[in-house]
């Protein structure tokens, strides 16, 4: 049964349906730009998604047909992102969002239609898996605006698509169509617009039905593998692997295999 979660703002909507949480960036007047209102509500929502055991997988998407997210709200830049003092406050809000994304242990899927620009692309990079419709368009327009891109925003892009593709995206600021994004490894899959909901729904369902402790251990291991050896938290990965082996779900997985039926995992 679908239940709504109140995020405190209509610009950030969240619902939970049979283990699948859907987060919607909803700022229709600005092509789902990441407004201050969304930025303030996002960390609490991400913490809630992590804490609630019923949430097995998180889908993030933009409202409507035009955009996943058009980037940071440019109309705020004059007041909030110009003087060094204002920028420090602005950047701290983004840092808090980054920390909350990094602390979210559940698998995240980005469902991308239309424009996925700037901070929208950075947000999509917080997902573990990106599924794009064939109308999706990707860009980092910073060089057209003259603003400085921080390392925290560049690093995930380079990690995913490599320095040469990141250079072309950042230096030209041009738009890349979905097929180019796929070729660069920016998205996992491109599907026709009409198939997007089914593709994302099937993917989310298949993950939500799997053993949550195994998925969490894999997510932690993947995160560790992306880091340099000195920054890897392998103790946490080991603890999660051990928790999976000691879980009731491990016994259920074996029993379901023996009974030739689908497993019913509890996450414990
Ligand atoms: N911040 C604030 N407002 C934005 C916005 C953003 N990131 N993106 C779009 N908007 C607003 C526009 O100002 C416009 O407002 P208006 O109706 O009051 O004039 C409205 O959303 C619709 O945008 P418009 O440009 O008319 O629509 P479009 O379909 O022709 O183009 C975009 C859509 C997203 C390609 C275009 O708006 C754009 O390039 N936006 C800026 C993207 C950007 O540079 N992001 C990086 C920020 S660091």
Tab-separated table of C-alpha atoms and ligand atoms in Angstrom:
chain	number	residue	atom	x	y	z
A	1	UNK	CA	0.000	0.000	0.000
A	2	UNK	CA	1.328	3.421	-0.952
A	3	UNK	CA	1.902	5.781	1.987
A	4	UNK	CA	3.100	9.376	1.788
A	5	UNK	CA	5.852	10.724	4.036
A	6	UNK	CA	5.696	14.415	4.933
A	7	UNK	CA	9.046	16.069	4.122
A	8	UNK	CA	7.868	19.495	5.292
A	9	UNK	CA	7.685	20.917	1.765
A	10	UNK	CA	5.618	20.241	-1.331
A	11	UNK	CA	8.802	20.673	-3.365
A	12	UNK	CA	10.162	17.401	-2.037
A	13	UNK	CA	7.681	14.565	-2.039
A	14	UNK	CA	8.166	11.042	-0.808
A	15	UNK	CA	6.010	7.943	-0.840
A	16	UNK	CA	6.583	4.359	0.202
A	17	UNK	CA	5.001	1.454	-1.629
A	18	UNK	CA	5.832	-2.131	-0.678
A	19	UNK	CA	9.473	-1.452	0.175
A	20	UNK	CA	10.094	1.032	-2.647
A	21	UNK	CA	10.430	4.674	-1.569
A	22	UNK	CA	10.013	7.258	-4.312
A	23	UNK	CA	11.493	10.720	-3.809
A	24	UNK	CA	10.237	13.416	-6.190
A	25	UNK	CA	11.904	16.794	-6.729
A	26	UNK	CA	8.915	18.988	-7.483
A	27	UNK	CA	9.657	22.591	-8.391
A	28	UNK	CA	7.685	22.898	-11.629
A	29	UNK	CA	8.166	26.646	-12.142
A	30	UNK	CA	11.932	26.149	-12.366
A	31	UNK	CA	12.237	22.767	-14.047
A	32	UNK	CA	12.719	21.120	-10.634
A	33	UNK	CA	15.668	23.343	-9.652
A	34	UNK	CA	17.246	22.463	-6.321
A	35	UNK	CA	15.766	25.325	-4.294
A	36	UNK	CA	16.704	26.298	-0.747
A	37	UNK	CA	13.442	24.728	0.398
A	38	UNK	CA	14.459	21.364	-1.094
A	39	UNK	CA	18.016	21.676	0.214
A	40	UNK	CA	16.797	22.285	3.751
A	41	UNK	CA	14.401	19.310	3.715
A	42	UNK	CA	16.653	16.795	1.971
A	43	UNK	CA	19.052	15.737	4.781
A	44	UNK	CA	16.210	14.846	7.159
A	45	UNK	CA	14.429	12.908	4.442
A	46	UNK	CA	17.595	10.945	3.593
A	47	UNK	CA	18.132	10.125	7.266
A	48	UNK	CA	14.510	8.986	7.520
A	49	UNK	CA	14.907	6.725	4.473
A	50	UNK	CA	17.944	5.138	6.080
A	51	UNK	CA	16.287	4.585	9.446
A	52	UNK	CA	12.966	3.107	8.320
A	53	UNK	CA	13.427	-0.628	7.876
A	54	UNK	CA	10.442	-0.918	5.501
A	55	UNK	CA	12.427	1.091	2.935
A	56	UNK	CA	14.348	-1.441	0.860
A	57	UNK	CA	15.190	0.717	-2.160
A	58	UNK	CA	14.989	4.429	-2.971
A	59	UNK	CA	13.987	5.826	-6.375
A	60	UNK	CA	14.775	9.505	-6.974
A	61	UNK	CA	13.154	11.431	-9.818
A	62	UNK	CA	11.836	14.778	-10.976
A	63	UNK	CA	8.166	15.736	-11.200
A	64	UNK	CA	6.613	16.003	-14.643
A	65	UNK	CA	8.018	15.310	-18.051
A	66	UNK	CA	10.520	18.104	-18.572
A	67	UNK	CA	13.303	17.576	-16.100
A	68	UNK	CA	14.928	15.369	-13.544
A	69	UNK	CA	16.440	18.548	-12.105
A	70	UNK	CA	17.655	21.736	-13.791
A	71	UNK	CA	20.444	22.287	-11.278
A	72	UNK	CA	20.811	24.669	-8.388
A	73	UNK	CA	18.296	27.546	-8.330
A	74	UNK	CA	20.183	30.242	-10.231
A	75	UNK	CA	17.888	32.992	-8.925
A	76	UNK	CA	19.412	32.439	-5.461
A	77	UNK	CA	23.003	32.932	-6.620
A	78	UNK	CA	23.079	36.736	-6.234
A	79	UNK	CA	22.097	36.719	-2.570
A	80	UNK	CA	23.300	33.324	-1.447
A	81	UNK	CA	26.253	32.307	-3.601
A	82	UNK	CA	28.326	35.404	-4.277
A	83	UNK	CA	30.078	36.897	-1.225
A	84	UNK	CA	32.569	34.525	0.472
A	85	UNK	CA	30.498	34.547	3.690
A	86	UNK	CA	27.270	33.694	1.879
A	87	UNK	CA	29.044	30.998	-0.136
A	88	UNK	CA	30.387	29.383	3.034
A	89	UNK	CA	26.826	29.015	4.333
A	90	UNK	CA	25.578	27.851	0.938
A	91	UNK	CA	28.367	25.274	0.599
A	92	UNK	CA	27.797	23.973	4.123
A	93	UNK	CA	24.179	23.204	3.197
A	94	UNK	CA	25.425	21.181	0.212
A	95	UNK	CA	28.022	19.471	2.395
A	96	UNK	CA	25.283	18.387	4.775
A	97	UNK	CA	23.308	16.979	1.846
A	98	UNK	CA	26.428	15.160	0.608
A	99	UNK	CA	27.007	13.625	4.024
A	100	UNK	CA	23.383	12.483	4.181
A	101	UNK	CA	23.596	10.877	0.712
A	102	UNK	CA	26.855	9.167	1.708
A	103	UNK	CA	25.261	7.838	4.903
A	104	UNK	CA	22.245	6.373	3.094
A	105	UNK	CA	22.888	2.628	3.148
A	106	UNK	CA	19.893	1.671	0.984
A	107	UNK	CA	20.242	1.147	-2.776
A	108	UNK	CA	19.323	4.242	-4.800
A	109	UNK	CA	18.017	4.337	-8.381
A	110	UNK	CA	17.787	7.609	-10.345
A	111	UNK	CA	14.858	7.715	-12.790
A	112	UNK	CA	15.825	10.392	-15.296
A	113	UNK	CA	13.556	12.162	-17.778
A	114	UNK	CA	14.418	15.394	-19.550
A	115	UNK	CA	17.031	17.829	-18.272
A	116	UNK	CA	19.570	16.573	-15.767
A	117	UNK	CA	21.832	19.575	-15.298
A	118	UNK	CA	24.453	20.838	-12.871
A	119	UNK	CA	23.412	19.995	-9.322
A	120	UNK	CA	20.785	17.739	-10.918
A	121	UNK	CA	23.567	15.656	-12.417
A	122	UNK	CA	25.444	15.744	-9.116
A	123	UNK	CA	22.263	14.479	-7.445
A	124	UNK	CA	21.835	11.707	-10.012
A	125	UNK	CA	25.435	10.691	-9.295
A	126	UNK	CA	24.418	10.017	-5.686
A	127	UNK	CA	22.327	7.125	-6.992
A	128	UNK	CA	23.869	3.674	-7.349
A	129	UNK	CA	22.085	3.004	-10.646
A	130	UNK	CA	20.811	5.508	-13.254
A	131	UNK	CA	18.037	4.669	-15.727
A	132	UNK	CA	17.360	7.352	-18.345
A	133	UNK	CA	14.561	7.889	-20.807
A	134	UNK	CA	15.656	8.573	-24.356
A	135	UNK	CA	14.604	12.233	-23.943
A	136	UNK	CA	17.145	12.808	-21.155
A	137	UNK	CA	19.807	15.488	-21.608
A	138	UNK	CA	22.849	15.903	-19.393
A	139	UNK	CA	25.117	18.890	-18.847
A	140	UNK	CA	27.181	20.745	-16.290
A	141	UNK	CA	26.559	24.389	-17.326
A	142	UNK	CA	28.942	25.893	-14.720
A	143	UNK	CA	31.369	27.216	-17.368
A	144	UNK	CA	28.478	29.133	-18.976
A	145	UNK	CA	27.633	30.716	-15.621
A	146	UNK	CA	31.171	31.446	-14.488
A	147	UNK	CA	30.861	29.761	-11.129
A	148	UNK	CA	33.510	27.545	-9.539
A	149	UNK	CA	32.908	23.811	-9.305
A	150	UNK	CA	34.044	22.280	-6.041
A	151	UNK	CA	36.091	19.088	-5.850
A	152	UNK	CA	33.198	17.297	-4.111
A	153	UNK	CA	31.109	17.805	-7.251
A	154	UNK	CA	33.799	16.948	-9.784
A	155	UNK	CA	35.206	13.848	-8.141
A	156	UNK	CA	32.127	11.581	-8.498
A	157	UNK	CA	31.828	12.517	-12.173
A	158	UNK	CA	35.483	11.707	-12.879
A	159	UNK	CA	35.130	8.479	-10.901
A	160	UNK	CA	32.212	7.397	-13.062
A	161	UNK	CA	33.091	8.519	-16.587
A	162	UNK	CA	36.834	9.213	-16.378
A	163	UNK	CA	38.880	12.349	-16.828
A	164	UNK	CA	38.574	12.702	-20.598
A	165	UNK	CA	34.765	12.584	-20.719
A	166	UNK	CA	34.524	14.762	-17.578
A	167	UNK	CA	36.846	17.277	-19.246
A	168	UNK	CA	34.622	17.470	-22.310
A	169	UNK	CA	31.488	17.895	-20.180
A	170	UNK	CA	32.955	20.536	-17.865
A	171	UNK	CA	35.036	22.516	-20.370
A	172	UNK	CA	32.361	22.734	-23.081
A	173	UNK	CA	29.299	22.872	-20.758
A	174	UNK	CA	27.380	21.426	-23.715
A	175	UNK	CA	24.393	19.130	-23.516
A	176	UNK	CA	24.874	15.397	-23.992
A	177	UNK	CA	21.969	13.343	-25.259
A	178	UNK	CA	20.967	10.062	-23.613
A	179	UNK	CA	22.869	7.890	-26.101
A	180	UNK	CA	26.084	9.837	-25.397
A	181	UNK	CA	25.499	9.501	-21.653
A	182	UNK	CA	25.140	5.751	-22.091
A	183	UNK	CA	28.326	5.526	-24.153
A	184	UNK	CA	30.241	7.429	-21.436
A	185	UNK	CA	28.921	5.161	-18.694
A	186	UNK	CA	27.022	8.038	-17.102
A	187	UNK	CA	23.811	5.968	-17.059
A	188	UNK	CA	23.248	2.224	-16.798
A	189	UNK	CA	20.499	2.061	-19.371
A	190	UNK	CA	18.465	4.201	-21.783
A	191	UNK	CA	14.876	3.206	-22.517
A	192	UNK	CA	12.058	4.756	-24.548
A	193	UNK	CA	10.066	7.279	-22.514
A	194	UNK	CA	7.042	4.979	-22.586
A	195	UNK	CA	9.051	2.174	-20.965
A	196	UNK	CA	10.745	4.210	-18.230
A	197	UNK	CA	8.295	3.496	-15.408
A	198	UNK	CA	8.241	-0.223	-16.142
A	199	UNK	CA	12.046	-0.393	-16.367
A	200	UNK	CA	12.551	1.481	-13.086
A	201	UNK	CA	9.655	-0.336	-11.395
A	202	UNK	CA	10.950	-3.788	-12.337
A	203	UNK	CA	14.474	-2.919	-11.271
A	204	UNK	CA	13.326	-1.483	-7.936
A	205	UNK	CA	11.095	-4.483	-7.296
A	206	UNK	CA	13.861	-6.984	-8.011
A	207	UNK	CA	16.191	-5.207	-5.557
A	208	UNK	CA	13.477	-4.718	-2.907
A	209	UNK	CA	12.690	-8.442	-3.000
A	210	UNK	CA	16.325	-9.441	-2.442
A	211	UNK	CA	18.003	-9.962	0.926
A	212	UNK	CA	18.471	-6.456	2.414
A	213	UNK	CA	21.537	-7.364	4.470
A	214	UNK	CA	23.320	-8.816	1.441
A	215	UNK	CA	22.465	-5.720	-0.624
A	216	UNK	CA	23.699	-3.434	2.181
A	217	UNK	CA	26.979	-5.370	2.438
A	218	UNK	CA	27.437	-5.138	-1.330
A	219	UNK	CA	26.733	-1.395	-1.330
A	220	UNK	CA	29.347	-0.861	1.398
A	221	UNK	CA	31.873	-3.022	-0.479
A	222	UNK	CA	31.267	-1.138	-3.746
A	223	UNK	CA	31.704	2.167	-1.911
A	224	UNK	CA	34.962	0.918	-0.356
A	225	UNK	CA	36.234	-0.317	-3.721
A	226	UNK	CA	35.820	3.191	-5.171
A	227	UNK	CA	38.008	4.720	-2.465
A	228	UNK	CA	41.754	4.701	-2.181
A	229	UNK	CA	42.971	1.844	0.050
A	230	UNK	CA	43.765	4.145	2.996
A	231	UNK	CA	40.207	5.521	3.026
A	232	UNK	CA	38.439	2.165	2.925
A	233	UNK	CA	36.277	1.192	5.879
A	234	UNK	CA	36.761	-2.544	5.461
A	235	UNK	CA	35.802	-3.261	9.078
A	236	UNK	CA	32.270	-2.048	8.319
A	237	UNK	CA	32.159	-4.131	5.147
A	238	UNK	CA	33.304	-7.221	7.093
A	239	UNK	CA	30.699	-6.594	9.810
A	240	UNK	CA	27.927	-6.325	7.191
A	241	UNK	CA	29.075	-9.528	5.473
A	242	UNK	CA	29.074	-11.296	8.851
A	243	UNK	CA	25.587	-9.947	9.635
A	244	UNK	CA	24.302	-11.412	6.364
A	245	UNK	CA	25.768	-14.834	7.140
A	246	UNK	CA	24.242	-14.785	10.638
A	247	UNK	CA	20.801	-13.626	9.459
A	248	UNK	CA	17.497	-15.482	9.377
A	249	UNK	CA	17.339	-14.375	5.750
A	250	UNK	CA	20.336	-16.575	4.909
A	251	UNK	CA	18.421	-19.581	6.238
A	252	UNK	CA	15.291	-18.433	4.400
A	253	UNK	CA	17.255	-18.124	1.145
A	254	UNK	CA	18.464	-21.708	1.424
A	255	UNK	CA	15.011	-22.992	2.455
A	256	UNK	CA	13.341	-21.203	-0.460
A	257	UNK	CA	15.886	-22.684	-2.864
A	258	UNK	CA	15.251	-26.191	-1.519
A	259	UNK	CA	11.446	-25.658	-1.688
A	260	UNK	CA	11.674	-24.192	-5.212
A	261	UNK	CA	9.800	-21.050	-4.124
A	262	UNK	CA	10.573	-17.325	-3.938
A	263	UNK	CA	12.289	-16.265	-0.714
A	264	UNK	CA	10.561	-13.878	1.699
A	265	UNK	CA	13.272	-11.764	3.279
A	266	UNK	CA	12.817	-9.800	6.511
A	267	UNK	CA	16.090	-7.886	6.652
A	268	UNK	CA	17.254	-9.693	9.776
B	1	LIG	N1	17.327	27.900	-11.566
B	1	LIG	C1	16.322	28.796	-11.509
B	1	LIG	N2	15.355	28.869	-12.439
B	1	LIG	C2	15.400	28.004	-13.445
B	1	LIG	C3	16.403	27.021	-13.558
B	1	LIG	C4	17.412	26.999	-12.557
B	1	LIG	N3	18.391	26.098	-12.552
B	1	LIG	N4	16.182	26.298	-14.677
B	1	LIG	C5	15.072	26.794	-15.237
B	1	LIG	N5	14.586	27.829	-14.494
B	1	LIG	C6	13.398	28.620	-14.763
B	1	LIG	C7	13.595	29.600	-15.881
B	1	LIG	O1	14.200	30.765	-15.406
B	1	LIG	C8	12.183	29.806	-16.352
B	1	LIG	O2	11.547	30.695	-15.469
B	1	LIG	P1	10.466	31.798	-16.045
B	1	LIG	O3	9.334	30.955	-16.537
B	1	LIG	O4	10.145	32.607	-14.833
B	1	LIG	O5	11.169	32.532	-17.136
B	1	LIG	C9	11.534	28.436	-16.146
B	1	LIG	O6	12.373	27.745	-15.229
B	1	LIG	C10	11.479	27.618	-17.407
B	1	LIG	O7	12.766	27.645	-17.999
B	1	LIG	P2	12.969	27.902	-19.574
B	1	LIG	O8	14.424	28.230	-19.771
B	1	LIG	O9	11.963	28.892	-20.068
B	1	LIG	O10	12.591	26.463	-20.130
B	1	LIG	P3	13.255	25.630	-21.298
B	1	LIG	O11	12.458	24.385	-21.377
B	1	LIG	O12	13.408	26.466	-22.527
B	1	LIG	O13	14.738	25.309	-20.784
B	1	LIG	C11	16.383	24.545	-19.215
B	1	LIG	C12	14.913	24.509	-19.634
B	1	LIG	C13	16.464	23.759	-17.903
B	1	LIG	C14	17.278	23.912	-20.286
B	1	LIG	C15	16.842	26.009	-19.031
B	1	LIG	O14	15.916	26.664	-18.178
B	1	LIG	C16	18.203	26.128	-18.404
B	1	LIG	O15	19.204	26.058	-19.098
B	1	LIG	N6	18.253	26.315	-17.065
B	1	LIG	C17	19.480	26.572	-16.358
B	1	LIG	C18	20.254	25.282	-16.181
B	1	LIG	C19	21.565	25.543	-15.469
B	1	LIG	O16	22.388	26.345	-15.871
B	1	LIG	N7	21.759	24.785	-14.378
B	1	LIG	C20	22.974	24.800	-13.635
B	1	LIG	C21	22.889	25.690	-12.478
B	1	LIG	S1	24.462	25.672	-11.640
